[in-house]
XYZ file of C-alpha atoms in Angstrom:
478
model
C 134.678 -81.804 197.261
C 133.113 -84.597 195.692
C 134.736 -87.958 196.964
C 135.253 -91.106 194.972
C 137.808 -94.227 196.514
C 138.761 -96.893 193.633
C 139.786 -100.025 195.422
C 142.385 -101.369 193.227
C 143.802 -105.183 192.873
C 147.195 -107.121 193.605
C 147.788 -106.144 189.766
C 145.331 -103.597 188.261
C 145.238 -103.251 184.726
C 142.468 -100.343 183.117
C 140.853 -101.802 179.761
C 138.626 -99.022 178.963
C 139.519 -96.576 175.814
C 140.254 -92.572 176.566
C 137.756 -90.925 179.000
C 137.500 -87.533 179.824
C 139.206 -86.120 183.368
C 136.595 -86.192 186.063
C 135.581 -82.240 187.018
C 135.508 -81.573 191.099
C 135.838 -85.509 192.248
C 138.465 -86.992 193.812
C 139.690 -90.468 192.946
C 142.104 -92.667 195.636
C 143.458 -95.598 194.754
C 144.966 -98.360 197.013
C 146.096 -101.538 196.805
C 143.328 -104.634 198.340
C 141.838 -107.742 197.180
C 139.509 -106.509 195.174
C 138.759 -104.460 191.774
C 136.589 -102.188 190.548
C 135.990 -100.350 186.944
C 138.150 -97.392 186.596
C 136.341 -93.303 186.778
C 137.023 -90.561 184.447
C 140.224 -89.267 186.080
C 142.300 -92.322 184.922
C 142.274 -92.956 180.888
C 143.297 -95.926 179.583
C 143.639 -97.956 175.775
C 142.726 -101.378 175.553
C 145.533 -103.651 177.529
C 148.298 -105.515 174.802
C 151.667 -107.247 176.190
C 153.910 -104.723 176.758
C 158.541 -105.034 176.712
C 159.610 -103.148 179.291
C 161.868 -100.757 179.124
C 165.946 -101.522 181.309
C 167.150 -98.748 182.970
C 170.085 -98.017 184.701
C 170.175 -99.402 188.796
C 172.498 -96.620 189.563
C 175.078 -93.944 188.666
C 177.672 -96.004 188.825
C 176.237 -98.498 186.402
C 175.333 -95.800 184.164
C 179.205 -94.690 184.517
C 180.614 -98.125 183.435
C 179.553 -97.553 179.912
C 181.403 -94.339 179.323
C 184.778 -93.119 179.035
C 186.941 -92.878 181.443
C 188.090 -89.109 182.747
C 192.120 -88.180 182.732
C 191.600 -87.448 186.217
C 194.601 -88.939 188.362
C 195.503 -88.285 192.301
C 198.936 -86.332 191.210
C 196.649 -83.611 189.580
C 195.985 -82.202 192.473
C 199.956 -82.082 194.473
C 202.575 -79.356 193.665
C 205.874 -78.961 195.068
C 205.877 -74.876 196.302
C 210.159 -75.573 196.163
C 210.808 -76.461 192.572
C 207.669 -74.295 190.930
C 208.547 -71.790 188.629
C 207.082 -68.349 189.180
C 205.468 -66.273 186.844
C 204.715 -62.572 187.919
C 201.518 -60.348 186.049
C 203.157 -56.920 186.725
C 200.169 -54.850 184.729
C 201.568 -54.432 181.580
C 204.551 -56.868 182.125
C 205.763 -60.276 182.977
C 208.812 -61.756 184.663
C 209.924 -65.177 185.241
C 212.479 -67.271 186.775
C 213.138 -70.549 185.391
C 213.246 -72.845 182.995
C 209.730 -73.428 180.432
C 208.484 -69.735 180.016
C 209.560 -67.818 176.937
C 208.111 -63.999 177.622
C 207.159 -61.231 174.854
C 205.650 -58.786 176.069
C 202.272 -59.028 177.740
C 202.553 -62.231 176.671
C 203.952 -65.801 178.056
C 204.156 -68.755 176.677
C 204.622 -72.001 178.883
C 206.488 -75.021 176.607
C 207.514 -77.406 179.075
C 205.584 -79.718 181.630
C 205.726 -78.713 185.491
C 204.066 -76.234 188.113
C 203.962 -72.763 187.234
C 203.214 -70.314 190.285
C 201.225 -66.894 189.067
C 200.418 -63.946 191.005
C 199.108 -60.955 189.739
C 197.412 -58.449 187.386
C 198.100 -58.083 183.588
C 196.069 -55.901 181.388
C 195.439 -56.858 177.954
C 197.875 -60.281 178.165
C 197.772 -63.570 177.287
C 199.065 -67.154 179.185
C 199.591 -69.495 176.479
C 200.235 -73.719 177.634
C 202.153 -74.518 173.843
C 204.353 -77.976 175.135
C 204.427 -81.413 173.220
C 205.529 -83.441 176.761
C 203.798 -85.717 177.759
C 203.131 -84.567 180.951
C 201.080 -82.532 182.731
C 201.515 -78.537 183.097
C 200.044 -77.195 186.452
C 199.244 -73.505 187.332
C 198.659 -72.558 190.578
C 196.915 -69.097 190.606
C 197.724 -66.870 193.684
C 195.764 -64.145 193.256
C 195.975 -63.552 189.959
C 193.538 -61.301 187.653
C 194.145 -61.153 184.066
C 192.670 -59.800 181.434
C 192.566 -59.652 177.392
C 190.540 -57.090 174.920
C 190.895 -59.148 172.045
C 191.569 -62.894 172.914
C 191.292 -65.805 175.649
C 194.080 -64.338 178.741
C 194.539 -67.948 179.182
C 195.171 -70.515 175.692
C 196.141 -74.058 175.853
C 196.982 -74.252 172.498
C 198.709 -77.613 172.730
C 198.994 -80.300 176.107
C 198.807 -83.365 177.414
C 196.748 -82.356 180.394
C 196.850 -78.887 182.456
C 195.595 -78.717 185.535
C 194.721 -75.396 187.315
C 195.098 -75.129 190.606
C 193.400 -72.049 192.269
C 195.299 -71.352 195.394
C 193.612 -72.004 199.170
C 192.266 -68.268 200.664
C 192.728 -66.712 197.566
C 190.634 -64.373 195.097
C 191.473 -64.441 191.551
C 189.411 -63.247 188.232
C 190.090 -63.548 184.758
C 187.862 -62.166 181.825
C 187.890 -61.560 177.741
C 187.101 -58.430 175.782
C 183.318 -58.845 173.274
C 185.004 -58.391 169.953
C 188.268 -60.753 169.555
C 190.744 -60.274 166.508
C 191.814 -63.466 165.021
C 195.218 -63.919 163.083
C 193.000 -64.880 159.971
C 188.964 -64.871 158.888
C 188.601 -68.627 158.393
C 189.748 -69.033 162.203
C 186.866 -68.737 164.944
C 189.200 -69.950 167.776
C 190.303 -69.196 171.116
C 186.363 -68.336 171.799
C 186.000 -68.193 175.735
C 188.101 -66.678 178.480
C 189.928 -69.833 179.627
C 189.979 -72.126 175.890
C 191.949 -75.219 176.198
C 192.412 -78.110 173.266
C 193.876 -80.419 175.920
C 191.918 -81.720 178.492
C 191.610 -79.524 182.090
C 190.652 -79.400 185.282
C 189.958 -77.357 187.634
C 190.656 -77.606 191.205
C 191.687 -75.949 194.469
C 190.115 -74.442 197.388
C 190.166 -70.784 196.522
C 188.024 -68.308 194.853
C 188.048 -67.616 190.430
C 185.992 -65.500 188.921
C 185.357 -66.781 184.898
C 183.663 -63.602 182.682
C 183.152 -64.722 178.979
C 182.064 -61.628 176.963
C 182.718 -62.255 173.772
C 181.559 -66.473 173.707
C 181.958 -68.901 176.312
C 183.405 -68.245 179.327
C 185.156 -72.058 180.237
C 186.084 -74.198 177.072
C 187.727 -77.468 176.497
C 187.444 -78.988 173.716
C 188.447 -82.259 175.308
C 187.433 -83.529 178.865
C 187.357 -80.758 181.400
C 186.755 -81.521 185.469
C 185.957 -79.232 188.271
C 187.278 -80.262 192.353
C 186.237 -78.266 194.941
C 187.218 -74.664 194.034
C 184.490 -71.618 194.372
C 183.621 -70.849 190.746
C 181.901 -68.178 189.755
C 180.879 -67.943 186.034
C 179.238 -65.229 183.674
C 179.266 -66.152 179.693
C 177.454 -64.244 176.878
C 176.530 -67.890 175.189
C 177.737 -70.295 176.782
C 179.134 -70.480 180.706
C 181.123 -74.181 181.274
C 181.627 -76.690 178.174
C 183.786 -79.815 178.415
C 183.341 -81.163 174.669
C 184.359 -85.132 175.463
C 182.944 -84.643 179.262
C 181.945 -82.164 181.794
C 182.941 -83.745 185.233
C 182.125 -81.941 188.616
C 183.699 -84.292 191.087
C 183.191 -81.113 194.398
C 182.924 -77.645 194.386
C 180.929 -74.278 194.799
C 179.428 -73.292 190.996
C 177.496 -70.422 190.318
C 176.610 -69.969 186.029
C 175.010 -67.026 184.562
C 174.699 -67.286 181.300
C 172.864 -66.328 178.266
C 173.175 -69.711 176.215
C 173.715 -72.449 178.071
C 174.741 -73.450 181.454
C 177.106 -76.701 182.315
C 177.283 -78.390 178.702
C 179.039 -81.429 177.040
C 178.622 -81.556 173.790
C 180.311 -84.562 171.701
C 177.435 -86.063 169.875
C 179.915 -88.768 167.560
C 181.263 -90.776 170.640
C 178.683 -92.552 172.257
C 180.915 -93.138 175.059
C 181.282 -89.202 175.492
C 179.619 -86.441 175.317
C 178.655 -86.877 179.220
C 177.956 -84.180 182.164
C 178.606 -85.820 185.804
C 178.243 -85.138 189.147
C 179.396 -86.454 192.157
C 178.266 -83.626 194.510
C 179.346 -79.873 195.337
C 176.420 -76.472 195.122
C 174.940 -75.647 192.176
C 173.165 -72.509 190.807
C 172.541 -71.442 186.956
C 170.340 -69.548 185.409
C 170.487 -69.247 181.585
C 168.810 -68.129 179.004
C 168.951 -71.742 177.446
C 169.380 -75.160 178.929
C 171.214 -75.156 182.744
C 172.551 -78.584 181.876
C 172.836 -80.285 178.058
C 174.507 -83.446 177.331
C 174.818 -84.743 174.005
C 175.366 -88.595 175.749
C 173.989 -88.579 179.919
C 173.570 -86.317 182.982
C 174.938 -88.696 186.127
C 174.577 -87.546 189.346
C 175.274 -88.966 192.387
C 174.206 -86.386 195.044
C 174.606 -81.958 194.907
C 172.745 -79.566 195.592
C 171.301 -78.194 192.221
C 169.246 -74.772 191.859
C 168.481 -74.233 188.086
C 166.858 -71.265 186.216
C 166.085 -71.192 182.552
C 164.504 -69.227 180.241
C 163.324 -66.515 182.475
C 160.980 -69.735 184.584
C 158.082 -71.592 184.548
C 156.171 -67.971 182.962
C 158.522 -67.335 180.591
C 157.504 -67.751 176.772
C 160.158 -69.392 174.616
C 160.050 -69.324 170.624
C 159.457 -72.229 168.343
C 163.286 -72.490 168.303
C 164.214 -72.298 171.286
C 165.564 -74.858 174.291
C 164.885 -73.568 177.787
C 165.379 -76.809 180.190
C 166.390 -77.598 183.813
C 168.947 -80.702 182.533
C 168.780 -82.153 179.323
C 170.668 -85.352 177.887
C 170.590 -86.712 174.506
C 170.458 -90.302 175.702
C 170.069 -90.960 179.891
C 169.911 -88.885 183.233
C 170.526 -91.095 185.979
C 170.439 -89.694 189.686
C 171.187 -91.401 192.872
C 170.185 -88.682 195.523
C 170.689 -84.865 195.576
C 168.114 -81.530 196.314
C 167.004 -80.190 193.312
C 165.264 -77.072 192.576
C 164.148 -76.081 188.727
C 162.079 -73.347 187.532
C 162.491 -73.952 183.633
C 160.099 -72.144 180.964
C 160.818 -75.808 179.174
C 161.070 -79.292 180.840
C 162.841 -79.777 183.866
C 163.574 -82.632 183.435
C 164.184 -84.318 179.662
C 166.009 -87.358 178.339
C 165.978 -88.212 174.555
C 165.383 -91.814 176.078
C 165.109 -92.963 179.637
C 165.248 -91.161 183.102
C 166.633 -92.898 186.449
C 165.436 -91.682 189.503
C 167.203 -93.655 192.728
C 166.340 -90.603 195.322
C 166.868 -86.807 196.238
C 164.166 -84.364 196.743
C 162.820 -82.353 193.766
C 161.020 -79.007 193.695
C 159.822 -78.109 190.301
C 158.237 -75.202 188.483
C 158.044 -76.096 185.154
C 156.301 -74.267 181.917
C 155.949 -77.988 180.194
C 156.793 -81.581 181.591
C 158.230 -81.840 185.066
C 159.756 -85.420 183.894
C 159.550 -86.196 180.315
C 161.984 -89.470 179.203
C 161.088 -90.421 175.301
C 161.621 -94.247 176.141
C 161.450 -94.652 179.825
C 160.860 -93.122 183.504
C 161.460 -94.793 186.189
C 161.250 -93.643 190.024
C 162.536 -96.203 192.742
C 163.250 -93.408 195.511
C 163.038 -89.742 196.097
C 160.469 -86.515 196.918
C 159.402 -85.548 193.257
C 157.315 -81.935 194.007
C 155.875 -80.574 190.288
C 154.707 -77.351 191.259
C 153.423 -76.204 188.128
C 154.029 -77.889 184.665
C 151.666 -78.739 181.664
C 152.003 -82.437 182.576
C 154.051 -83.621 185.521
C 155.334 -87.424 184.386
C 155.481 -88.085 180.750
C 157.519 -90.855 178.463
C 155.935 -94.007 176.856
C 156.719 -96.473 180.027
C 156.457 -94.936 183.350
C 157.288 -97.007 187.041
C 157.329 -95.773 190.075
C 158.324 -98.635 192.384
C 158.798 -95.909 196.113
C 159.124 -92.638 196.688
C 156.427 -89.324 196.739
C 154.920 -87.663 193.759
C 152.941 -85.289 194.004
C 151.808 -83.307 190.510
C 150.029 -80.048 189.643
C 149.086 -79.652 186.178
C 147.152 -77.648 183.788
C 146.786 -81.160 181.418
C 147.020 -84.447 182.528
C 149.360 -85.879 185.967
C 151.085 -88.595 184.140
C 150.892 -89.199 180.411
C 152.495 -92.592 179.011
C 152.249 -92.146 175.408
C 154.486 -92.812 172.658
C 156.853 -90.736 170.456
C 159.123 -87.621 171.254
C 158.551 -84.457 172.547
C 159.099 -82.487 169.546
C 158.529 -78.721 169.967
C 160.825 -78.924 173.182
C 159.069 -75.805 174.395
C 157.670 -74.866 177.412
C 154.203 -73.851 179.039
C 150.590 -75.021 178.733
C 147.232 -72.808 178.749
C 148.459 -69.850 180.566
C 151.889 -70.328 182.082
C 154.711 -69.864 179.606
C 154.409 -70.092 175.903
C 153.848 -73.856 174.189
C 154.594 -73.238 170.780
C 154.753 -76.326 169.356
C 152.929 -79.627 170.738
C 154.336 -82.674 171.816
C 154.926 -85.617 169.291
C 152.768 -88.898 171.028
C 150.413 -91.378 170.391
C 149.296 -94.729 171.564
C 150.848 -97.644 171.768
C 151.272 -100.921 172.681
C 153.901 -100.676 174.567
C 152.682 -97.632 176.143
C 152.599 -98.714 180.141
C 152.436 -96.942 183.006
C 153.069 -99.702 186.018
C 152.729 -98.217 189.793
C 154.772 -100.717 192.206
C 154.470 -98.666 195.344
C 155.199 -94.795 196.950
C 152.076 -92.217 197.198
C 151.073 -90.607 193.940
C 149.506 -87.473 194.616
C 147.655 -85.891 191.160
C 145.965 -82.671 190.746
C 145.051 -82.001 187.211
C 142.436 -80.289 184.751
C 143.551 -82.924 182.413
C 143.192 -86.785 183.314
C 144.683 -88.164 186.429
C 146.285 -90.828 185.115
C 146.337 -91.172 180.692
C 148.248 -94.158 179.778
C 147.130 -94.301 175.748
C 148.319 -97.464 176.315
C 148.393 -100.101 179.651
C 148.425 -99.553 183.588
C 149.275 -101.604 185.461
C 149.304 -101.173 189.801
C 150.657 -103.894 192.345
C 150.867 -101.499 195.568
C 151.388 -97.993 196.546
C 148.335 -95.027 197.032
C 147.422 -92.782 194.265
C 144.799 -90.008 194.844
C 143.512 -87.614 192.024
C 141.987 -84.214 191.994
C 140.283 -83.468 189.070
């Protein structure tokens, strides 16, 4: 293979119009005191002054702008001596103590406090309906709960409910595929676990939740998951917390026909976010693996996300199958990520900030796409399959190792938005709609350090604006 070596000045601004990709060559760019003209693997328009988009420097900084969660330390402890026992006997329920009303196969909890559930209930329901300004704790001790026509566990009214999965126990909750509502105007509850109040799922036991009707776990307020081993299967969405979805720790496995982990409050800019502090998360879905109306914030964790059948799948024009999707910011401080998506692996309508972590990405569209700004300050980003590797109006690389294999541009800096949100370039997953991008004076690619390796069929670096390289190593195979 013919090789070309390009030596770049400490600040290098490419001032040439769009150039075609180079065939059969290798271009290496490293910092030095001299400068040469660009080869055809690098494309940029005329340089103009640019206002840089500021992105959060950490998950902590980004989280400070969001609403606080409902978690307090006392949520996770309970007194067995004072807890009310609720025994599920197949087709009946027995209980001792106050705060519970039993009617046939239905038990309604009417007061705050701790309640221990054990046994099996067929075609029954546990309802929480209390006006007390205190927490209801439900401790699951080897529970099997099933309802064929409604939500088996329904929080109709409460200040907060904490579901504690007892250590060493296996628990199962499942609904049926055909709900019966009181009137034609009603469509809730619609999940195996459905809460109109703040909900926490905690404990070190195992819980399997199956949503045969629509969703598996839903909170119309906030939802927190801590410690538990949680296995979820859903016809539509797996786990949804409207105001926020926080994973503090635990082992989560989600299989869903719709989205995997979801927060969808789009009416309040401080809510509608997903926060992952740590944990093992495996998501396989037909829609988006993680999707938030506002931010997705990941401090750490091991995430394996498969969306829409993976990078080789073809999507319909109205289908979204992204790995991590945010209406506002995606901020990642660390973790391990294995993403195989028919659509963008990471997608933000605003900005993406990667401050660490190891990424293995297979995408039918972009590896990482942000409408406004994409910043990588550290980490190991391996895009193994994609249409375009990195795409945003402003891209900044300060450190780390970035390796991109693409069927079009390796790094594409363009103004606009991903109008289709769909997957696949030529020979890959379907890409039924085009991205809406254009040259813009604010477009800027900045490389201050790190190692960037690009193997592309299109342009290696396509700025549609300006390129500034002050450090690092760039190697392009075109």
